Amino acid sequence: MNKSELEKEINEALLNAIVNRNAEDTVAGINGLPHTIDWGDYYYVPYVVRTDHEITFSDSYIAMYGRRTKYGISTNNYLFLVTSNKAEEVIDKFLTAYNELAKRKLIRNRQWNCPYKGLKLMVSAKDIKGSKWLNDL
């Protein structure tokens, strides 16, 4: 299975996922995320980026596991990402995507067990088209 087929399969599974959580479940989910996920010699950490500087994609959020480098966290080198125009929603989507990847054993024991990185999950084609930043990833 190639990367686009895997993304499509996971995204179809995520279509039926419930992403609305109450505040307590969201906080518990965030606290339950591993601080790092290892892949080879690299460490990836979870974080959220606000991209409201893009006029065509205003007030938007991207959550991802990005690679830690000596200069900080990479926005171009990531394991997976999700997007939303609301902070609460992007966190819910991120937790839902993480849980789906863990359920499929693509993340296990803080290890990335997927042959691909850079998965765009729960991201519409409109989001990618309207965002220069996402287009460049």
PDB file of C-alpha atoms in Angstrom:
ATOM      1  CA  MET A   1       0.000   0.000   0.000  1.00  0.00           C
ATOM      2  CA  ASN A   2       1.438   3.366  -0.986  1.00  0.00           C
ATOM      3  CA  LYS A   3       1.237   6.595   1.037  1.00  0.00           C
ATOM      4  CA  SER A   4      -1.800   8.097  -0.729  1.00  0.00           C
ATOM      5  CA  GLU A   5      -3.761   4.833  -0.375  1.00  0.00           C
ATOM      6  CA  LEU A   6      -2.882   4.665   3.322  1.00  0.00           C
ATOM      7  CA  GLU A   7      -3.914   8.310   3.858  1.00  0.00           C
ATOM      8  CA  LYS A   8      -7.188   7.683   2.045  1.00  0.00           C
ATOM      9  CA  GLU A   9      -7.950   4.557   4.094  1.00  0.00           C
ATOM     10  CA  ILE A  10      -7.208   6.285   7.402  1.00  0.00           C
ATOM     11  CA  ASN A  11      -9.170   9.393   6.413  1.00  0.00           C
ATOM     12  CA  GLU A  12     -12.194   7.259   5.510  1.00  0.00           C
ATOM     13  CA  ALA A  13     -12.045   5.647   8.944  1.00  0.00           C
ATOM     14  CA  LEU A  14     -11.744   9.082  10.546  1.00  0.00           C
ATOM     15  CA  LEU A  15     -14.880  10.346   8.743  1.00  0.00           C
ATOM     16  CA  ASN A  16     -16.985   8.297  11.132  1.00  0.00           C
ATOM     17  CA  ALA A  17     -14.969   9.250  14.214  1.00  0.00           C
ATOM     18  CA  ILE A  18     -16.506  11.477  16.853  1.00  0.00           C
ATOM     19  CA  VAL A  19     -14.283  14.511  17.324  1.00  0.00           C
ATOM     20  CA  ASN A  20     -16.343  16.506  19.818  1.00  0.00           C
ATOM     21  CA  ARG A  21     -15.051  15.907  23.318  1.00  0.00           C
ATOM     22  CA  ASN A  22     -15.861  17.619  26.549  1.00  0.00           C
ATOM     23  CA  ALA A  23     -13.100  19.649  28.197  1.00  0.00           C
ATOM     24  CA  GLU A  24     -12.157  16.906  30.649  1.00  0.00           C
ATOM     25  CA  ASP A  25     -11.768  14.310  27.875  1.00  0.00           C
ATOM     26  CA  THR A  26      -9.695  16.753  25.809  1.00  0.00           C
ATOM     27  CA  VAL A  27      -7.348  17.505  28.704  1.00  0.00           C
ATOM     28  CA  ALA A  28      -7.049  13.787  29.513  1.00  0.00           C
ATOM     29  CA  GLY A  29      -6.298  13.080  25.837  1.00  0.00           C
ATOM     30  CA  ILE A  30      -3.593  15.742  25.684  1.00  0.00           C
ATOM     31  CA  ASN A  31      -2.037  14.487  28.904  1.00  0.00           C
ATOM     32  CA  GLY A  32      -2.105  10.947  27.500  1.00  0.00           C
ATOM     33  CA  LEU A  33      -0.123  11.805  24.364  1.00  0.00           C
ATOM     34  CA  PRO A  34       3.503  10.720  24.375  1.00  0.00           C
ATOM     35  CA  HIS A  35       5.899  13.664  24.678  1.00  0.00           C
ATOM     36  CA  THR A  36       7.910  12.235  21.810  1.00  0.00           C
ATOM     37  CA  ILE A  37       7.496   9.638  19.088  1.00  0.00           C
ATOM     38  CA  ASP A  38      10.709   8.096  17.816  1.00  0.00           C
ATOM     39  CA  TRP A  39      11.410   7.228  14.197  1.00  0.00           C
ATOM     40  CA  GLY A  40      14.928   6.122  13.452  1.00  0.00           C
ATOM     41  CA  ASP A  41      17.352   8.536  15.082  1.00  0.00           C
ATOM     42  CA  TYR A  42      14.809  11.367  15.220  1.00  0.00           C
ATOM     43  CA  TYR A  43      12.305  12.510  17.811  1.00  0.00           C
ATOM     44  CA  TYR A  44       8.947  14.064  16.943  1.00  0.00           C
ATOM     45  CA  VAL A  45       6.964  16.214  19.373  1.00  0.00           C
ATOM     46  CA  PRO A  46       3.308  17.308  19.303  1.00  0.00           C
ATOM     47  CA  TYR A  47       2.491  20.982  18.776  1.00  0.00           C
ATOM     48  CA  VAL A  48      -0.075  23.348  17.302  1.00  0.00           C
ATOM     49  CA  VAL A  49       0.681  26.135  14.798  1.00  0.00           C
ATOM     50  CA  ARG A  50      -1.654  29.056  14.158  1.00  0.00           C
ATOM     51  CA  THR A  51      -1.458  30.131  10.519  1.00  0.00           C
ATOM     52  CA  ASP A  52      -3.629  33.245  10.602  1.00  0.00           C
ATOM     53  CA  HIS A  53      -0.896  35.148   8.804  1.00  0.00           C
ATOM     54  CA  GLU A  54      -2.143  33.555   5.598  1.00  0.00           C
ATOM     55  CA  ILE A  55      -4.852  35.748   4.122  1.00  0.00           C
ATOM     56  CA  THR A  56      -6.524  32.921   2.210  1.00  0.00           C
ATOM     57  CA  PHE A  57      -6.567  30.580   5.196  1.00  0.00           C
ATOM     58  CA  SER A  58      -7.255  32.976   8.030  1.00  0.00           C
ATOM     59  CA  ASP A  59      -7.502  32.047  11.692  1.00  0.00           C
ATOM     60  CA  SER A  60      -6.461  28.484  11.050  1.00  0.00           C
ATOM     61  CA  TYR A  61      -4.690  25.886  13.158  1.00  0.00           C
ATOM     62  CA  ILE A  62      -2.489  22.951  12.297  1.00  0.00           C
ATOM     63  CA  ALA A  63      -1.595  20.266  14.851  1.00  0.00           C
ATOM     64  CA  MET A  64       1.240  17.842  14.142  1.00  0.00           C
ATOM     65  CA  TYR A  65       4.037  15.704  15.458  1.00  0.00           C
ATOM     66  CA  GLY A  66       7.041  17.646  14.133  1.00  0.00           C
ATOM     67  CA  ARG A  67      10.678  16.633  14.200  1.00  0.00           C
ATOM     68  CA  ARG A  68      12.817  18.120  16.922  1.00  0.00           C
ATOM     69  CA  THR A  69      16.029  19.659  15.577  1.00  0.00           C
ATOM     70  CA  LYS A  70      18.886  21.575  17.167  1.00  0.00           C
ATOM     71  CA  TYR A  71      17.184  24.774  15.939  1.00  0.00           C
ATOM     72  CA  GLY A  72      13.724  23.976  17.326  1.00  0.00           C
ATOM     73  CA  ILE A  73      10.794  22.057  15.853  1.00  0.00           C
ATOM     74  CA  SER A  74      10.539  21.495  12.120  1.00  0.00           C
ATOM     75  CA  THR A  75       7.328  22.515  10.388  1.00  0.00           C
ATOM     76  CA  ASN A  76       8.349  20.714   7.184  1.00  0.00           C
ATOM     77  CA  ASN A  77       9.317  17.359   8.656  1.00  0.00           C
ATOM     78  CA  TYR A  78       6.396  15.763  10.489  1.00  0.00           C
ATOM     79  CA  LEU A  79       4.759  12.389  11.043  1.00  0.00           C
ATOM     80  CA  PHE A  80       1.127  13.465  10.631  1.00  0.00           C
ATOM     81  CA  LEU A  81      -0.972  16.613  10.805  1.00  0.00           C
ATOM     82  CA  VAL A  82      -4.587  17.777  11.011  1.00  0.00           C
ATOM     83  CA  THR A  83      -6.135  21.204  10.378  1.00  0.00           C
ATOM     84  CA  SER A  84      -9.105  23.236  11.560  1.00  0.00           C
ATOM     85  CA  ASN A  85     -10.238  26.837  11.832  1.00  0.00           C
ATOM     86  CA  LYS A  86     -10.857  26.438  15.596  1.00  0.00           C
ATOM     87  CA  ALA A  87      -8.270  25.662  18.268  1.00  0.00           C
ATOM     88  CA  GLU A  88     -10.551  23.301  20.180  1.00  0.00           C
ATOM     89  CA  GLU A  89     -11.469  21.409  17.039  1.00  0.00           C
ATOM     90  CA  VAL A  90      -7.879  20.963  15.849  1.00  0.00           C
ATOM     91  CA  ILE A  91      -6.960  19.422  19.211  1.00  0.00           C
ATOM     92  CA  ASP A  92      -9.951  17.074  19.060  1.00  0.00           C
ATOM     93  CA  LYS A  93      -9.037  16.080  15.497  1.00  0.00           C
ATOM     94  CA  PHE A  94      -5.410  15.565  16.509  1.00  0.00           C
ATOM     95  CA  LEU A  95      -6.375  13.275  19.378  1.00  0.00           C
ATOM     96  CA  THR A  96      -8.787  11.357  17.140  1.00  0.00           C
ATOM     97  CA  ALA A  97      -6.129  10.899  14.446  1.00  0.00           C
ATOM     98  CA  TYR A  98      -3.541   9.817  17.022  1.00  0.00           C
ATOM     99  CA  ASN A  99      -5.960   7.247  18.467  1.00  0.00           C
ATOM    100  CA  GLU A 100      -6.718   5.860  14.994  1.00  0.00           C
ATOM    101  CA  LEU A 101      -3.001   5.539  14.191  1.00  0.00           C
ATOM    102  CA  ALA A 102      -2.407   3.815  17.532  1.00  0.00           C
ATOM    103  CA  LYS A 103      -5.368   1.487  16.931  1.00  0.00           C
ATOM    104  CA  ARG A 104      -3.834   0.502  13.579  1.00  0.00           C
ATOM    105  CA  LYS A 105      -0.506  -0.046  15.382  1.00  0.00           C
ATOM    106  CA  LEU A 106       1.212   2.594  13.243  1.00  0.00           C
ATOM    107  CA  ILE A 107       2.220   4.171  16.566  1.00  0.00           C
ATOM    108  CA  ARG A 108       3.225   1.719  19.243  1.00  0.00           C
ATOM    109  CA  ASN A 109       5.294   2.207  22.401  1.00  0.00           C
ATOM    110  CA  ARG A 110       6.261   5.739  21.349  1.00  0.00           C
ATOM    111  CA  GLN A 111       7.598   4.391  18.031  1.00  0.00           C
ATOM    112  CA  TRP A 112       6.413   5.333  14.529  1.00  0.00           C
ATOM    113  CA  ASN A 113       5.773   1.986  12.802  1.00  0.00           C
ATOM    114  CA  CYS A 114       4.545   3.389   9.507  1.00  0.00           C
ATOM    115  CA  PRO A 115       6.798   3.322   6.437  1.00  0.00           C
ATOM    116  CA  TYR A 116       5.613   6.845   5.540  1.00  0.00           C
ATOM    117  CA  LYS A 117       5.685  10.180   7.286  1.00  0.00           C
ATOM    118  CA  GLY A 118       3.989  13.444   6.354  1.00  0.00           C
ATOM    119  CA  LEU A 119       0.436  12.065   6.522  1.00  0.00           C
ATOM    120  CA  LYS A 120      -2.244  14.721   6.081  1.00  0.00           C
ATOM    121  CA  LEU A 121      -5.281  13.517   8.026  1.00  0.00           C
ATOM    122  CA  MET A 122      -8.703  15.144   8.282  1.00  0.00           C
ATOM    123  CA  VAL A 123      -7.507  17.838   5.862  1.00  0.00           C
ATOM    124  CA  SER A 124      -9.749  18.846   2.979  1.00  0.00           C
ATOM    125  CA  ALA A 125      -8.480  19.552  -0.529  1.00  0.00           C
ATOM    126  CA  LYS A 126      -9.862  23.082  -0.059  1.00  0.00           C
ATOM    127  CA  ASP A 127      -7.630  23.559   2.993  1.00  0.00           C
ATOM    128  CA  ILE A 128      -4.544  22.494   1.065  1.00  0.00           C
ATOM    129  CA  LYS A 129      -5.429  24.569  -1.991  1.00  0.00           C
ATOM    130  CA  GLY A 130      -6.115  27.677   0.100  1.00  0.00           C
ATOM    131  CA  SER A 131      -2.950  27.442   2.162  1.00  0.00           C
ATOM    132  CA  LYS A 132       0.485  28.212   0.740  1.00  0.00           C
ATOM    133  CA  TRP A 133       2.017  26.717   3.881  1.00  0.00           C
ATOM    134  CA  LEU A 134       0.197  23.376   3.480  1.00  0.00           C
ATOM    135  CA  ASN A 135       0.912  23.351  -0.253  1.00  0.00           C
ATOM    136  CA  ASP A 136       4.634  23.528   0.460  1.00  0.00           C
ATOM    137  CA  LEU A 137       4.554  20.515   2.810  1.00  0.00           C
TER     138      LEU A 137
END
